[in-house]
GROMACS .gro file of N, CA and C in nm:
model
  381
    1MET      N    1   0.086  -0.118   0.000
    1MET     CA    2   0.000   0.000   0.000
    1MET      C    3   0.090   0.124   0.000
    2ASN      N    4   0.071   0.214  -0.096
    2ASN     CA    5   0.153   0.336  -0.100
    2ASN      C    6   0.089   0.446  -0.016
    3ILE      N    7   0.157   0.559  -0.005
    3ILE     CA    8   0.112   0.667   0.083
    3ILE      C    9  -0.022   0.724   0.039
    4LYS      N   10  -0.047   0.733  -0.092
    4LYS     CA   11  -0.176   0.784  -0.141
    4LYS      C   12  -0.289   0.692  -0.099
    5GLU      N   13  -0.266   0.562  -0.109
    5GLU     CA   14  -0.369   0.466  -0.067
    5GLU      C   15  -0.393   0.473   0.083
    6LEU      N   16  -0.284   0.489   0.160
    6LEU     CA   17  -0.297   0.501   0.305
    6LEU      C   18  -0.378   0.623   0.344
    7LEU      N   19  -0.352   0.736   0.277
    7LEU     CA   20  -0.423   0.860   0.308
    7LEU      C   21  -0.571   0.851   0.272
    8LYS      N   22  -0.606   0.766   0.175
    8LYS     CA   23  -0.746   0.751   0.135
    8LYS      C   24  -0.819   0.648   0.220
    9HIS      N   25  -0.746   0.560   0.287
    9HIS     CA   26  -0.807   0.456   0.371
    9HIS      C   27  -0.889   0.522   0.481
   10LYS      N   28  -1.013   0.477   0.500
   10LYS     CA   29  -1.104   0.542   0.596
   10LYS      C   30  -1.043   0.559   0.735
   11GLY      N   31  -1.021   0.453   0.808
   11GLY     CA   32  -0.973   0.465   0.947
   11GLY      C   33  -0.829   0.507   0.957
   12LEU      N   34  -0.741   0.435   0.889
   12LEU     CA   35  -0.598   0.464   0.896
   12LEU      C   36  -0.565   0.597   0.831
   13GLY      N   37  -0.636   0.630   0.725
   13GLY     CA   38  -0.613   0.757   0.656
   13GLY      C   39  -0.639   0.876   0.747
   14TYR      N   40  -0.748   0.869   0.824
   14TYR     CA   41  -0.778   0.977   0.919
   14TYR      C   42  -0.664   0.993   1.019
   15LEU      N   43  -0.618   0.881   1.072
   15LEU     CA   44  -0.512   0.886   1.173
   15LEU      C   45  -0.383   0.944   1.115
   16ILE      N   46  -0.345   0.900   0.997
   16ILE     CA   47  -0.222   0.950   0.935
   16ILE      C   48  -0.233   1.100   0.907
   17ARG      N   49  -0.347   1.142   0.852
   17ARG     CA   50  -0.365   1.285   0.826
   17ARG      C   51  -0.368   1.365   0.956
   18TYR      N   52  -0.430   1.308   1.060
   18TYR     CA   53  -0.434   1.375   1.191
   18TYR      C   54  -0.293   1.394   1.246
   19LEU      N   55  -0.209   1.293   1.231
   19LEU     CA   56  -0.070   1.303   1.279
   19LEU      C   57   0.010   1.405   1.197
   20ILE      N   58  -0.014   1.410   1.067
   20ILE     CA   59   0.053   1.509   0.981
   20ILE      C   60   0.014   1.650   1.026
   21VAL      N   61  -0.115   1.670   1.049
   21VAL     CA   62  -0.163   1.800   1.097
   21VAL      C   63  -0.098   1.833   1.232
   22GLY      N   64  -0.084   1.733   1.318
   22GLY     CA   65  -0.021   1.754   1.448
   22GLY      C   66   0.122   1.802   1.436
   23VAL      N   67   0.197   1.745   1.343
   23VAL     CA   68   0.336   1.787   1.321
   23VAL      C   69   0.340   1.931   1.271
   24ILE      N   70   0.257   1.961   1.172
   24ILE     CA   71   0.251   2.098   1.119
   24ILE      C   72   0.212   2.195   1.229
   25ASN      N   73   0.110   2.159   1.304
   25ASN     CA   74   0.060   2.245   1.411
   25ASN      C   75   0.165   2.267   1.519
   26THR      N   76   0.242   2.164   1.549
   26THR     CA   77   0.349   2.178   1.649
   26THR      C   78   0.453   2.278   1.602
   27PHE      N   79   0.491   2.269   1.475
   27PHE     CA   80   0.589   2.364   1.421
   27PHE      C   81   0.535   2.507   1.423
   28VAL      N   82   0.408   2.524   1.387
   28VAL     CA   83   0.349   2.658   1.385
   28VAL      C   84   0.340   2.713   1.527
   29GLY      N   85   0.282   2.636   1.618
   29GLY     CA   86   0.263   2.683   1.756
   29GLY      C   87   0.394   2.713   1.827
   30PHE      N   88   0.486   2.615   1.825
   30PHE     CA   89   0.614   2.638   1.893
   30PHE      C   90   0.699   2.739   1.819
   31GLY      N   91   0.688   2.742   1.687
   31GLY     CA   92   0.761   2.843   1.611
   31GLY      C   93   0.721   2.983   1.653
   32LEU      N   94   0.591   3.004   1.669
   32LEU     CA   95   0.541   3.134   1.713
   32LEU      C   96   0.582   3.163   1.857
   33ILE      N   97   0.571   3.064   1.943
   33ILE     CA   98   0.613   3.082   2.083
   33ILE      C   99   0.760   3.121   2.090
   34PHE      N  100   0.844   3.048   2.016
   34PHE     CA  101   0.988   3.077   2.020
   34PHE      C  102   1.020   3.213   1.958
   35LEU      N  103   0.950   3.248   1.850
   35LEU     CA  104   0.971   3.379   1.787
   35LEU      C  105   0.933   3.491   1.884
   36LEU      N  106   0.818   3.480   1.946
   36LEU     CA  107   0.774   3.583   2.040
   36LEU      C  108   0.866   3.591   2.162
   37THR      N  109   0.913   3.475   2.207
   37THR     CA  110   1.008   3.473   2.319
   37THR      C  111   1.137   3.544   2.279
   38TYR      N  112   1.185   3.517   2.158
   38TYR     CA  113   1.305   3.583   2.106
   38TYR      C  114   1.285   3.734   2.099
   39LEU      N  115   1.162   3.776   2.069
   39LEU     CA  116   1.130   3.918   2.060
   39LEU      C  117   1.101   3.979   2.198
   40LYS      N  118   1.128   3.904   2.302
   40LYS     CA  119   1.116   3.950   2.443
   40LYS      C  120   0.971   3.965   2.490
   41VAL      N  121   0.878   3.895   2.424
   41VAL     CA  122   0.741   3.895   2.472
   41VAL      C  123   0.737   3.808   2.599
   42ASN      N  124   0.656   3.848   2.695
   42ASN     CA  125   0.641   3.771   2.819
   42ASN      C  126   0.615   3.625   2.783
   43PRO      N  127   0.687   3.530   2.846
   43PRO     CA  128   0.675   3.388   2.811
   43PRO      C  129   0.531   3.334   2.822
   44TYR      N  130   0.456   3.381   2.920
   44TYR     CA  131   0.318   3.335   2.936
   44TYR      C  132   0.229   3.386   2.822
   45ILE      N  133   0.252   3.510   2.785
   45ILE     CA  134   0.177   3.568   2.673
   45ILE      C  135   0.214   3.496   2.543
   46ALA      N  136   0.345   3.471   2.525
   46ALA     CA  137   0.391   3.399   2.406
   46ALA      C  138   0.328   3.260   2.399
   47ASN      N  139   0.320   3.194   2.514
   47ASN     CA  140   0.262   3.060   2.520
   47ASN      C  141   0.114   3.063   2.483
   48ILE      N  142   0.041   3.157   2.539
   48ILE     CA  143  -0.102   3.168   2.512
   48ILE      C  144  -0.125   3.197   2.363
   49ILE      N  145  -0.050   3.291   2.308
   49ILE     CA  146  -0.066   3.326   2.166
   49ILE      C  147  -0.034   3.204   2.079
   50GLY      N  148   0.073   3.134   2.111
   50GLY     CA  149   0.111   3.015   2.035
   50GLY      C  150   0.004   2.909   2.036
   51TYR      N  151  -0.053   2.884   2.154
   51TYR     CA  152  -0.157   2.782   2.164
   51TYR      C  153  -0.288   2.825   2.098
   52VAL      N  154  -0.323   2.952   2.109
   52VAL     CA  155  -0.446   3.000   2.044
   52VAL      C  156  -0.431   2.986   1.892
   53VAL      N  157  -0.319   3.030   1.838
   53VAL     CA  158  -0.295   3.017   1.694
   53VAL      C  159  -0.292   2.869   1.656
   54GLY      N  160  -0.228   2.787   1.741
   54GLY     CA  161  -0.222   2.643   1.716
   54GLY      C  162  -0.360   2.579   1.708
   55ILE      N  163  -0.449   2.618   1.798
   55ILE     CA  164  -0.585   2.563   1.797
   55ILE      C  165  -0.658   2.603   1.668
   56VAL      N  166  -0.642   2.728   1.626
   56VAL     CA  167  -0.707   2.774   1.503
   56VAL      C  168  -0.651   2.699   1.382
   57VAL      N  169  -0.518   2.687   1.374
   57VAL     CA  170  -0.454   2.615   1.263
   57VAL      C  171  -0.499   2.469   1.264
   58SER      N  172  -0.502   2.408   1.381
   58SER     CA  173  -0.544   2.269   1.393
   58SER      C  174  -0.687   2.251   1.345
   59TYR      N  175  -0.775   2.341   1.385
   59TYR     CA  176  -0.915   2.333   1.343
   59TYR      C  177  -0.926   2.343   1.190
   60ILE      N  178  -0.858   2.440   1.133
   60ILE     CA  179  -0.865   2.460   0.988
   60ILE      C  180  -0.810   2.339   0.914
   61LEU      N  181  -0.691   2.293   0.953
   61LEU     CA  182  -0.630   2.178   0.883
   61LEU      C  183  -0.711   2.050   0.903
   62ASN      N  184  -0.762   2.029   1.024
   62ASN     CA  185  -0.842   1.909   1.047
   62ASN      C  186  -0.974   1.915   0.972
   63SER      N  187  -1.030   2.035   0.958
   63SER     CA  188  -1.156   2.050   0.884
   63SER      C  189  -1.138   2.022   0.735
   64PHE      N  190  -1.032   2.077   0.678
   64PHE     CA  191  -1.016   2.070   0.533
   64PHE      C  192  -0.927   1.957   0.484
   65PHE      N  193  -0.838   1.904   0.570
   65PHE     CA  194  -0.745   1.801   0.526
   65PHE      C  195  -0.773   1.667   0.593
   66THR      N  196  -0.779   1.665   0.725
   66THR     CA  197  -0.794   1.538   0.795
   66THR      C  198  -0.931   1.476   0.774
   67PHE      N  199  -1.034   1.548   0.815
   67PHE     CA  200  -1.170   1.492   0.812
   67PHE      C  201  -1.254   1.543   0.696
   68LYS      N  202  -1.206   1.650   0.630
   68LYS     CA  203  -1.274   1.708   0.514
   68LYS      C  204  -1.420   1.740   0.545
   69LYS      N  205  -1.438   1.801   0.661
   69LYS     CA  206  -1.572   1.832   0.708
   69LYS      C  207  -1.561   1.944   0.811
   70LYS      N  208  -1.647   2.044   0.800
   70LYS     CA  209  -1.648   2.152   0.899
   70LYS      C  210  -1.721   2.105   1.023
   71ALA      N  211  -1.682   2.164   1.135
   71ALA     CA  212  -1.745   2.130   1.263
   71ALA      C  213  -1.755   2.257   1.347
   72ASN      N  214  -1.827   2.248   1.456
   72ASN     CA  215  -1.842   2.359   1.549
   72ASN      C  216  -1.707   2.387   1.615
   73PHE      N  217  -1.656   2.509   1.599
   73PHE     CA  218  -1.525   2.544   1.654
   73PHE      C  219  -1.523   2.534   1.807
   74PHE      N  220  -1.631   2.575   1.872
   74PHE     CA  221  -1.639   2.569   2.018
   74PHE      C  222  -1.629   2.424   2.066
   75VAL      N  223  -1.696   2.332   1.998
   75VAL     CA  224  -1.689   2.190   2.035
   75VAL      C  225  -1.546   2.139   2.014
   76PHE      N  226  -1.480   2.185   1.908
   76PHE     CA  227  -1.342   2.146   1.883
   76PHE      C  228  -1.251   2.193   1.997
   77VAL      N  229  -1.266   2.318   2.038
   77VAL     CA  230  -1.184   2.373   2.146
   77VAL      C  231  -1.208   2.296   2.276
   78ILE      N  232  -1.332   2.268   2.307
   78ILE     CA  233  -1.364   2.191   2.429
   78ILE      C  234  -1.301   2.052   2.420
   79SER      N  235  -1.309   1.989   2.306
   79SER     CA  236  -1.252   1.855   2.288
   79SER      C  237  -1.100   1.857   2.306
   80MET      N  238  -1.034   1.958   2.250
   80MET     CA  239  -0.889   1.967   2.266
   80MET      C  240  -0.853   1.999   2.411
   81GLY      N  241  -0.941   2.072   2.480
   81GLY     CA  242  -0.921   2.096   2.623
   81GLY      C  243  -0.930   1.968   2.703
   82ILE      N  244  -1.023   1.881   2.667
   82ILE     CA  245  -1.035   1.751   2.734
   82ILE      C  246  -0.912   1.666   2.706
   83ALA      N  247  -0.865   1.669   2.582
   83ALA     CA  248  -0.743   1.593   2.546
   83ALA      C  249  -0.624   1.646   2.625
   84TRP      N  250  -0.615   1.778   2.639
   84TRP     CA  251  -0.505   1.837   2.715
   84TRP      C  252  -0.514   1.797   2.863
   85LEU      N  253  -0.636   1.795   2.918
   85LEU     CA  254  -0.656   1.754   3.057
   85LEU      C  255  -0.613   1.608   3.076
   86ALA      N  256  -0.649   1.521   2.982
   86ALA     CA  257  -0.605   1.381   2.989
   86ALA      C  258  -0.453   1.373   2.985
   87ASN      N  259  -0.391   1.458   2.905
   87ASN     CA  260  -0.245   1.467   2.895
   87ASN      C  261  -0.185   1.502   3.032
   88ILE      N  262  -0.241   1.604   3.095
   88ILE     CA  263  -0.189   1.650   3.225
   88ILE      C  264  -0.207   1.543   3.332
   89ILE      N  265  -0.321   1.474   3.329
   89ILE     CA  266  -0.345   1.366   3.427
   89ILE      C  267  -0.243   1.255   3.407
   90MET      N  268  -0.219   1.216   3.283
   90MET     CA  269  -0.119   1.112   3.255
   90MET      C  270   0.019   1.156   3.299
   91LEU      N  271   0.054   1.280   3.273
   91LEU     CA  272   0.184   1.332   3.314
   91LEU      C  273   0.199   1.325   3.466
   92LYS      N  274   0.096   1.369   3.536
   92LYS     CA  275   0.100   1.368   3.683
   92LYS      C  276   0.113   1.226   3.737
   93VAL      N  277   0.035   1.134   3.685
   93VAL     CA  278   0.040   0.994   3.731
   93VAL      C  279   0.178   0.935   3.703
   94ALA      N  280   0.228   0.955   3.583
   94ALA     CA  281   0.359   0.900   3.547
   94ALA      C  282   0.469   0.956   3.636
   95LEU      N  283   0.467   1.086   3.661
   95LEU     CA  284   0.569   1.148   3.745
   95LEU      C  285   0.558   1.098   3.889
   96GLU      N  286   0.436   1.083   3.939
   96GLU     CA  287   0.418   1.032   4.075
   96GLU      C  288   0.462   0.887   4.089
   97LEU      N  289   0.460   0.813   3.978
   97LEU     CA  290   0.507   0.674   3.980
   97LEU      C  291   0.658   0.665   3.961
   98GLY      N  292   0.723   0.781   3.947
   98GLY     CA  293   0.869   0.784   3.934
   98GLY      C  294   0.921   0.764   3.794
   99VAL      N  295   0.833   0.775   3.694
   99VAL     CA  296   0.876   0.762   3.555
   99VAL      C  297   0.964   0.881   3.520
  100ASN      N  298   1.070   0.856   3.444
  100ASN     CA  299   1.158   0.961   3.395
  100ASN      C  300   1.075   1.072   3.331
  101VAL      N  301   1.109   1.197   3.357
  101VAL     CA  302   1.029   1.311   3.312
  101VAL      C  303   1.012   1.315   3.160
  102TYR      N  304   1.114   1.277   3.085
  102TYR     CA  305   1.103   1.280   2.940
  102TYR      C  306   1.011   1.169   2.890
  103ILE      N  307   1.022   1.052   2.950
  103ILE     CA  308   0.932   0.942   2.914
  103ILE      C  309   0.789   0.977   2.954
  104ALA      N  310   0.775   1.041   3.071
  104ALA     CA  311   0.642   1.083   3.116
  104ALA      C  312   0.580   1.181   3.017
  105GLN      N  313   0.660   1.274   2.965
  105GLN     CA  314   0.609   1.369   2.866
  105GLN      C  315   0.565   1.298   2.737
  106VAL      N  316   0.642   1.199   2.696
  106VAL     CA  317   0.607   1.122   2.576
  106VAL      C  318   0.476   1.046   2.600
  107LEU      N  319   0.465   0.980   2.715
  107LEU     CA  320   0.341   0.907   2.747
  107LEU      C  321   0.221   1.002   2.749
  108ALA      N  322   0.240   1.119   2.810
  108ALA     CA  323   0.132   1.218   2.816
  108ALA      C  324   0.096   1.266   2.676
  109GLY      N  325   0.196   1.284   2.591
  109GLY     CA  326   0.172   1.325   2.453
  109GLY      C  327   0.093   1.221   2.376
  110ILE      N  328   0.124   1.094   2.399
  110ILE     CA  329   0.051   0.985   2.333
  110ILE      C  330  -0.096   0.988   2.376
  111VAL      N  331  -0.119   1.009   2.505
  111VAL     CA  332  -0.257   1.018   2.555
  111VAL      C  333  -0.329   1.134   2.488
  112TYR      N  334  -0.263   1.248   2.475
  112TYR     CA  335  -0.323   1.365   2.410
  112TYR      C  336  -0.364   1.333   2.267
  113VAL      N  337  -0.275   1.268   2.193
  113VAL     CA  338  -0.303   1.235   2.053
  113VAL      C  339  -0.420   1.137   2.044
  114VAL      N  340  -0.419   1.034   2.127
  114VAL     CA  341  -0.525   0.933   2.122
  114VAL      C  342  -0.660   0.994   2.159
  115VAL      N  343  -0.665   1.068   2.268
  115VAL     CA  344  -0.791   1.130   2.311
  115VAL      C  345  -0.835   1.236   2.210
  116GLY      N  346  -0.742   1.320   2.166
  116GLY     CA  347  -0.776   1.424   2.069
  116GLY      C  348  -0.827   1.365   1.939
  117PHE      N  349  -0.764   1.260   1.891
  117PHE     CA  350  -0.808   1.195   1.767
  117PHE      C  351  -0.945   1.132   1.787
  118GLY      N  352  -0.963   1.061   1.896
  118GLY     CA  353  -1.091   0.996   1.923
  118GLY      C  354  -1.206   1.097   1.930
  119LEU      N  355  -1.184   1.204   2.005
  119LEU     CA  356  -1.288   1.307   2.017
  119LEU      C  357  -1.312   1.378   1.883
  120SER      N  358  -1.206   1.404   1.810
  120SER     CA  359  -1.221   1.469   1.680
  120SER      C  360  -1.301   1.381   1.584
  121LYS      N  361  -1.266   1.255   1.580
  121LYS     CA  362  -1.330   1.162   1.486
  121LYS      C  363  -1.475   1.132   1.525
  122LEU      N  364  -1.500   1.108   1.653
  122LEU     CA  365  -1.631   1.063   1.696
  122LEU      C  366  -1.727   1.174   1.739
  123VAL      N  367  -1.674   1.284   1.791
  123VAL     CA  368  -1.760   1.389   1.846
  123VAL      C  369  -1.757   1.515   1.760
  124VAL      N  370  -1.640   1.566   1.732
  124VAL     CA  371  -1.629   1.695   1.664
  124VAL      C  372  -1.669   1.684   1.517
  125PHE      N  373  -1.602   1.596   1.444
  125PHE     CA  374  -1.626   1.587   1.300
  125PHE      C  375  -1.722   1.474   1.263
  126LYS      N  376  -1.750   1.385   1.357
  126LYS     CA  377  -1.847   1.275   1.342
  126LYS      C  378  -1.832   1.199   1.210
  127VAL      N  379  -1.714   1.143   1.190
  127VAL     CA  380  -1.690   1.064   1.067
  127VAL      C  381  -1.680   0.916   1.101
   0.00000   0.00000   0.00000
């Protein structure tokens, strides 16, 4: 199966496109955060701006590329908030269990992707 076939596959195609959007979104969000930090913007303000732009970019790319369907932006934001909360819970549990901080971050990131994808597919975009 080549990449075009994978991207067209119903279940797997959604996941692959979702991960591609995640990589793009990470570069956009962190790129903006790092640029604003370099420009001496308050780190908290830079972080908020980066994440707000990231959520908007994620919504647009997921609407037009991943799921090819528009959805309620407010529902999308709430869903990503739930995914982020699951991420934080996993991070806290892993750290309390003595897991290495970098591994804990990776585990938390995996939880974020799984929950975010599930909510996007089943609740937000309903595909």
